[in-house]
Coordinates of C-alpha atoms and ligand atoms in Angstrom, one line a residue:
M63 CA 130.6 129.3 95.2
T64 CA 128.5 126.7 97.1
Y65 CA 129.7 124.2 99.8
L66 CA 127.4 121.4 98.5
D67 CA 126.8 120.5 94.9
Q68 CA 125.0 118.0 92.7
R69 CA 126.9 115.2 94.3
Y70 CA 124.6 115.6 97.5
L71 CA 121.8 114.3 95.2
S72 CA 123.4 111.0 94.4
E73 CA 125.8 110.6 97.3
S74 CA 123.5 111.7 100.4
A75 CA 120.9 109.3 102.0
W76 CA 118.2 111.7 100.8
K77 CA 115.9 111.4 97.7
P78 CA 115.9 114.4 95.3
N79 CA 112.5 116.4 95.2
L80 CA 112.0 115.4 98.9
F81 CA 111.0 119.2 99.5
Q82 CA 109.4 120.0 96.2
G83 CA 106.9 122.7 96.6
K84 CA 108.1 123.7 100.1
V85 CA 109.7 126.9 101.3
V86 CA 112.1 127.5 104.0
F87 CA 112.8 130.9 105.6
V88 CA 116.3 131.2 107.2
T89 CA 117.6 133.8 109.5
G90 CA 121.4 133.8 109.2
G91 CA 121.0 132.2 105.9
A92 CA 124.3 133.9 104.6
G93 CA 126.3 132.7 107.4
S94 CA 128.4 129.6 107.3
I95 CA 126.4 126.9 108.8
C96 CA 122.7 128.1 107.9
R97 CA 123.9 128.8 104.5
V98 CA 124.7 125.0 103.9
Q99 CA 121.6 123.9 105.7
T100 CA 119.8 126.1 103.0
E101 CA 121.8 124.7 100.2
A102 CA 120.7 121.0 101.2
M103 CA 116.9 122.0 101.3
V104 CA 117.3 123.8 98.0
L105 CA 119.2 120.9 96.3
L106 CA 116.4 118.6 97.5
G107 CA 113.7 120.7 96.0
A108 CA 112.7 123.5 98.4
N109 CA 112.7 127.2 97.5
A110 CA 114.1 129.5 100.2
A111 CA 114.3 133.1 101.6
I112 CA 117.5 134.1 103.6
V113 CA 117.5 136.8 106.1
G114 CA 120.7 138.6 106.8
R115 CA 122.0 142.0 108.1
N116 CA 124.5 142.7 105.3
Q117 CA 123.1 143.4 101.9
Q118 CA 126.1 142.3 99.7
K119 CA 126.7 139.2 101.6
T120 CA 123.1 138.0 101.7
D121 CA 122.5 138.9 98.1
D122 CA 125.6 137.0 97.0
A123 CA 124.6 134.0 99.1
A124 CA 121.1 134.0 97.6
K125 CA 122.4 134.1 94.1
D126 CA 124.9 131.2 94.7
I127 CA 122.3 128.8 96.4
Q128 CA 119.7 129.6 93.7
S129 CA 122.3 128.3 91.1
L130 CA 122.3 124.7 92.8
R131 CA 119.0 123.8 91.1
K132 CA 117.4 124.7 87.8
D133 CA 114.0 126.4 88.7
A134 CA 115.1 127.2 92.3
K135 CA 114.0 130.6 93.7
V136 CA 116.1 132.0 96.7
V137 CA 114.9 135.3 97.9
S138 CA 117.5 137.6 99.6
L139 CA 116.2 139.6 102.5
P140 CA 119.0 142.0 103.5
N141 CA 119.1 144.7 106.0
V142 CA 117.0 142.7 108.5
D143 CA 118.0 142.6 112.1
V144 CA 116.4 139.7 114.1
R145 CA 116.1 141.8 117.1
D146 CA 113.4 143.9 115.3
V147 CA 110.2 141.8 115.0
K148 CA 108.6 144.3 112.6
Q149 CA 111.6 144.0 110.0
L150 CA 111.1 140.3 110.4
A151 CA 107.4 140.6 109.6
S152 CA 108.0 142.6 106.5
A153 CA 110.7 139.8 105.4
V154 CA 108.0 137.3 105.9
A155 CA 105.5 139.3 103.8
K156 CA 108.0 139.6 101.0
T157 CA 108.7 135.8 101.2
V158 CA 104.9 135.0 100.9
Q159 CA 104.6 137.4 98.1
E160 CA 107.5 136.0 96.1
L161 CA 107.5 132.3 97.1
G162 CA 103.8 131.8 98.0
R163 CA 104.2 130.2 101.4
I164 CA 106.5 129.3 104.3
D165 CA 106.7 125.6 105.4
F166 CA 110.0 125.5 107.3
V167 CA 111.8 128.0 109.6
I168 CA 115.5 128.0 110.6
A169 CA 116.3 130.3 113.4
G170 CA 120.0 130.6 112.9
A171 CA 121.2 134.1 113.2
A172 CA 123.5 134.3 116.1
G173 CA 126.1 136.7 117.6
N174 CA 129.4 135.4 119.5
F175 CA 132.7 136.6 120.8
L176 CA 135.0 135.4 123.6
A177 CA 134.8 137.6 126.6
D178 CA 135.4 136.8 130.2
F179 CA 133.1 137.9 132.8
N180 CA 135.1 140.9 133.9
H181 CA 135.2 142.3 130.3
L182 CA 131.6 141.4 129.4
S183 CA 129.5 144.5 129.9
S184 CA 125.9 144.5 130.5
N185 CA 125.2 145.7 127.0
A186 CA 127.4 143.1 125.5
F187 CA 125.6 140.4 127.3
K188 CA 122.2 141.8 126.2
S189 CA 123.3 142.2 122.6
V190 CA 123.8 138.4 122.4
I191 CA 120.8 137.5 124.3
D192 CA 119.0 139.8 122.1
I193 CA 120.2 138.4 118.9
D194 CA 120.2 134.7 119.7
L195 CA 117.1 134.4 122.1
L196 CA 114.9 137.3 121.4
G197 CA 115.7 137.0 117.7
S198 CA 114.6 133.3 117.7
F199 CA 111.2 134.1 119.4
N200 CA 110.9 137.0 117.0
T201 CA 111.4 134.7 114.0
V202 CA 108.8 132.2 115.0
K203 CA 106.3 135.0 116.0
A204 CA 106.7 136.6 112.5
C205 CA 106.5 133.1 110.7
F206 CA 103.5 131.8 112.9
G207 CA 100.7 132.4 110.6
E208 CA 102.3 130.6 107.7
L209 CA 103.6 127.8 110.0
R210 CA 100.0 127.3 111.3
K211 CA 98.6 127.4 107.8
N212 CA 101.0 124.9 106.5
K213 CA 101.6 122.8 109.7
G214 CA 105.3 123.5 109.4
A215 CA 108.3 122.9 111.3
I216 CA 110.9 124.8 113.2
I217 CA 114.7 124.2 113.7
F218 CA 116.7 126.4 116.2
V219 CA 120.4 126.4 115.9
S220 CA 121.4 126.0 119.5
A221 CA 124.8 124.7 121.0
T222 CA 126.1 122.4 123.8
L223 CA 127.9 125.2 125.7
H224 CA 125.3 125.5 128.4
Y225 CA 125.3 121.7 129.4
Y226 CA 128.4 122.6 131.5
G227 CA 130.2 125.8 132.4
V228 CA 132.2 127.1 129.6
P229 CA 134.4 130.0 130.4
F230 CA 134.3 133.2 128.1
Q231 CA 130.9 132.1 126.8
I232 CA 128.6 133.3 129.6
H233 CA 126.5 135.4 127.2
V234 CA 126.1 132.6 124.6
G235 CA 125.6 129.7 127.1
A236 CA 122.8 131.8 128.8
A237 CA 121.2 132.7 125.4
K238 CA 121.3 129.0 124.1
A239 CA 119.9 127.6 127.1
G240 CA 116.9 130.0 126.6
V241 CA 116.7 128.9 123.0
D242 CA 116.3 125.3 124.1
A243 CA 113.6 126.2 126.6
L244 CA 111.9 128.3 124.0
S245 CA 111.9 125.3 121.5
N246 CA 110.6 122.7 124.2
A247 CA 107.7 125.1 125.1
L248 CA 106.7 125.7 121.5
A249 CA 106.7 122.1 120.8
V250 CA 104.2 121.7 123.6
E251 CA 102.1 124.7 122.8
L252 CA 102.1 124.4 119.0
G253 CA 102.2 120.4 118.8
P254 CA 98.2 120.5 118.6
L255 CA 98.5 122.9 115.5
G256 CA 100.6 120.3 113.9
I257 CA 103.7 122.4 114.2
R258 CA 107.0 120.7 115.3
S259 CA 109.8 122.4 117.1
N260 CA 113.3 121.1 117.4
C261 CA 116.9 122.2 118.1
I262 CA 120.1 121.2 116.5
A263 CA 123.1 121.5 118.6
P264 CA 126.4 121.6 116.4
G265 CA 129.6 120.8 118.1
P266 CA 133.1 121.7 116.6
I267 CA 132.3 122.1 113.0
D268 CA 135.2 122.8 110.5
D269 CA 135.5 126.0 108.5
T270 CA 132.8 128.1 110.2
E271 CA 132.7 131.5 111.5
G272 CA 132.1 130.3 114.9
M273 CA 135.3 128.1 114.8
S274 CA 137.3 130.9 113.5
R275 CA 136.2 133.1 116.3
L276 CA 136.3 130.5 119.1
A277 CA 138.8 127.9 118.4
R278 CA 142.0 128.4 120.5
G279 CA 144.9 126.0 120.1
G280 CA 144.1 124.7 116.5
K281 CA 142.1 121.9 115.1
E282 CA 144.4 119.0 116.1
R283 CA 143.8 119.8 119.7
I284 CA 140.2 119.8 119.2
I285 CA 140.0 116.6 117.2
Q286 CA 141.9 114.7 120.1
K287 CA 139.0 115.4 122.4
V288 CA 136.2 114.2 119.9
P289 CA 135.2 110.6 120.5
L290 CA 134.7 110.4 116.8
Q291 CA 138.1 111.8 116.2
R292 CA 137.3 114.3 113.6
M293 CA 136.0 117.8 113.1
G294 CA 132.3 118.0 112.3
T295 CA 131.3 119.3 108.7
K296 CA 128.6 121.7 107.5
Q297 CA 127.1 118.7 105.7
D298 CA 126.7 116.9 109.0
I299 CA 124.5 119.8 110.3
A300 CA 122.7 120.0 106.8
D301 CA 121.9 116.2 107.1
A302 CA 120.5 116.7 110.5
T303 CA 118.3 119.7 109.2
V304 CA 117.1 117.4 106.3
Y305 CA 116.1 114.7 108.8
L306 CA 114.2 117.1 110.9
F307 CA 112.3 118.6 108.2
S308 CA 111.5 115.3 106.4
P309 CA 108.7 113.1 107.2
A310 CA 111.1 110.6 108.7
S311 CA 111.0 112.8 111.8
S312 CA 107.2 113.4 111.9
Y313 CA 106.8 112.2 115.4
V314 CA 109.9 114.1 116.6
T315 CA 109.1 117.4 118.5
G316 CA 110.6 119.0 121.5
D317 CA 113.9 117.4 121.0
V318 CA 117.5 118.7 120.6
L319 CA 119.7 116.7 118.0
V320 CA 123.3 117.0 119.1
V321 CA 125.7 116.8 116.2
D322 CA 129.1 117.0 117.8
G323 CA 130.7 113.5 117.3
G324 CA 130.1 112.8 121.0
S325 CA 132.1 115.8 122.3
W326 CA 129.7 117.0 125.0
Q327 CA 129.6 113.5 126.5
V328 CA 133.3 114.0 127.3
S329 CA 133.5 115.8 130.8
Q330 CA 135.6 118.7 130.8
S331 CA 138.2 116.9 133.2
A332 CA 138.4 113.8 131.1
A333 CA 138.8 116.0 128.0
S334 CA 141.8 117.8 129.7
H335 CA 143.4 114.4 129.7
D336 CA 143.2 113.8 126.0
Y337 CA 141.3 110.7 126.8
P338 CA 140.5 109.1 123.3
V339 CA 144.3 109.3 122.6
T340 CA 145.1 107.7 125.8
L341 CA 142.4 105.1 125.4
K342 CA 143.9 103.9 122.0
K343 CA 146.9 102.7 123.7
Y344 CA 144.6 100.2 125.9
F345 CA 142.7 99.1 122.8
D346 CA 146.0 98.3 120.8
A347 CA 147.8 96.7 123.7
P348 CA 148.7 92.9 123.5
K349 CA 146.7 90.6 125.7
G350 CA 143.6 92.8 125.1
G351 CA 140.0 91.3 124.4
K352 CA 140.2 88.9 127.3
L353 CA 136.7 87.6 128.2
Ligands
COA249 N1 134.4 141.4 123.8 C1 133.7 142.2 124.7 N2 132.6 143.0 124.4 C2 132.4 143.0 123.1 C3 133.1 142.2 122.1 C4 134.2 141.5 122.4 N3 134.7 141.0 121.6 N4 132.5 142.7 120.9 C5 131.4 143.4 121.1 N5 131.4 143.7 122.4 C6 130.5 144.7 123.2 C7 130.5 145.9 122.8 O1 131.6 146.7 123.3 C8 129.2 146.6 123.2 O2 129.1 146.8 124.5 P1 129.4 148.2 125.2 O3 128.3 149.1 124.6 O4 129.2 148.1 126.7 O5 130.7 148.8 124.7 C9 128.3 145.4 122.8 O6 129.1 144.2 122.8 C10 127.5 145.6 121.6 O7 128.4 145.8 120.6 P2 127.9 146.3 119.3 O8 129.0 146.1 118.3 O9 127.3 147.7 119.3 O10 126.7 145.3 118.8 P3 126.1 144.7 117.5 O11 124.8 144.6 117.8 O12 126.6 145.5 116.4 O13 127.0 143.3 117.4 C11 127.8 141.4 118.1 C12 126.6 142.3 117.9 C13 128.7 142.0 119.3 C14 127.3 140.0 118.6 C15 128.7 141.2 117.1 O14 129.9 140.3 117.3 C16 128.1 140.5 115.7 O15 127.4 141.4 115.0 N6 128.0 139.4 115.5 C17 127.3 138.6 114.4 C18 128.1 137.6 113.7 C19 128.5 136.6 114.6 O16 128.9 136.8 115.7 N7 128.7 135.4 114.1 C20 129.1 134.3 114.9 C21 128.1 133.2 115.0 S1 128.8 131.8 115.9

């Protein structure tokens, strides 16, 4: 089963074959968001290699994604932990052997759970920093030769958690702040080599592992606080990915593309008042629209 299908070719804003001849290397590619990012890239002509820890899950995802396009090749790279740069280097070598090159890198592997400071051990904090931040560094490190050769582009999957203090997410907020800093510095250092580096910061995205782990109080409560008044979809993130890898963004680097329906712009205190719902009353009230 895939999330996207052939309709993406006719109904999305992108032209088919946009990424023909290109290869994308994706950590966390069997997970919910990164898998759909990969689906979009493959539908639009790219071949892909997906890195995961679990053999069955990674193999199954690769097979499903490959079925999206005749002649597509999607390589499964299971049993790879992004905390180990040597394992990643072997995965990159296998990708180049089977697909010939790497043009695009998505550093998406992440770990998350809810824990308050009192119950967050030093090792728990370190585990998430190691997966999210060190793992992102390792991914680019292992892919650097290919990125350099092909003047490639990198996308880090970040978050908006660290824009303010989110309780129970100390470890992830700290890790993602580091990921943003890593991307910014890479944009500056690698820009002269023709390599672009950007982040995507997803907000509340429906039907993802993250939401199922983190959402409290149900979807309706979340939607009330989103200015665009809906949950994000995995396709929203896939579209942002296609944009950032396409020539349409060839002058965009060191940027963070927030895809969250405007959510983080709502301050925590305003959010607690369900402000979009309250505001609707003012828009609908008689005698409105006075100049
Ligand atoms: N609350 C508090 N501490 C937790 C925890 C939780 N829910 N889950 C794990 N930990 C702690 C463990 O107790 C351990 O700390 P300790 O040694 O002090 O006891 C530490 O985190 C490492 O746990 P371990 O299970 O050994 O790590 P791991 O490397 O196998 O797994 C995690 C990493 C913890 C991030 C795990 O949740 C994971 O593998 N996640 C990947 C998938 C994922 O999170 N996807 C969501 C993406 S948004």
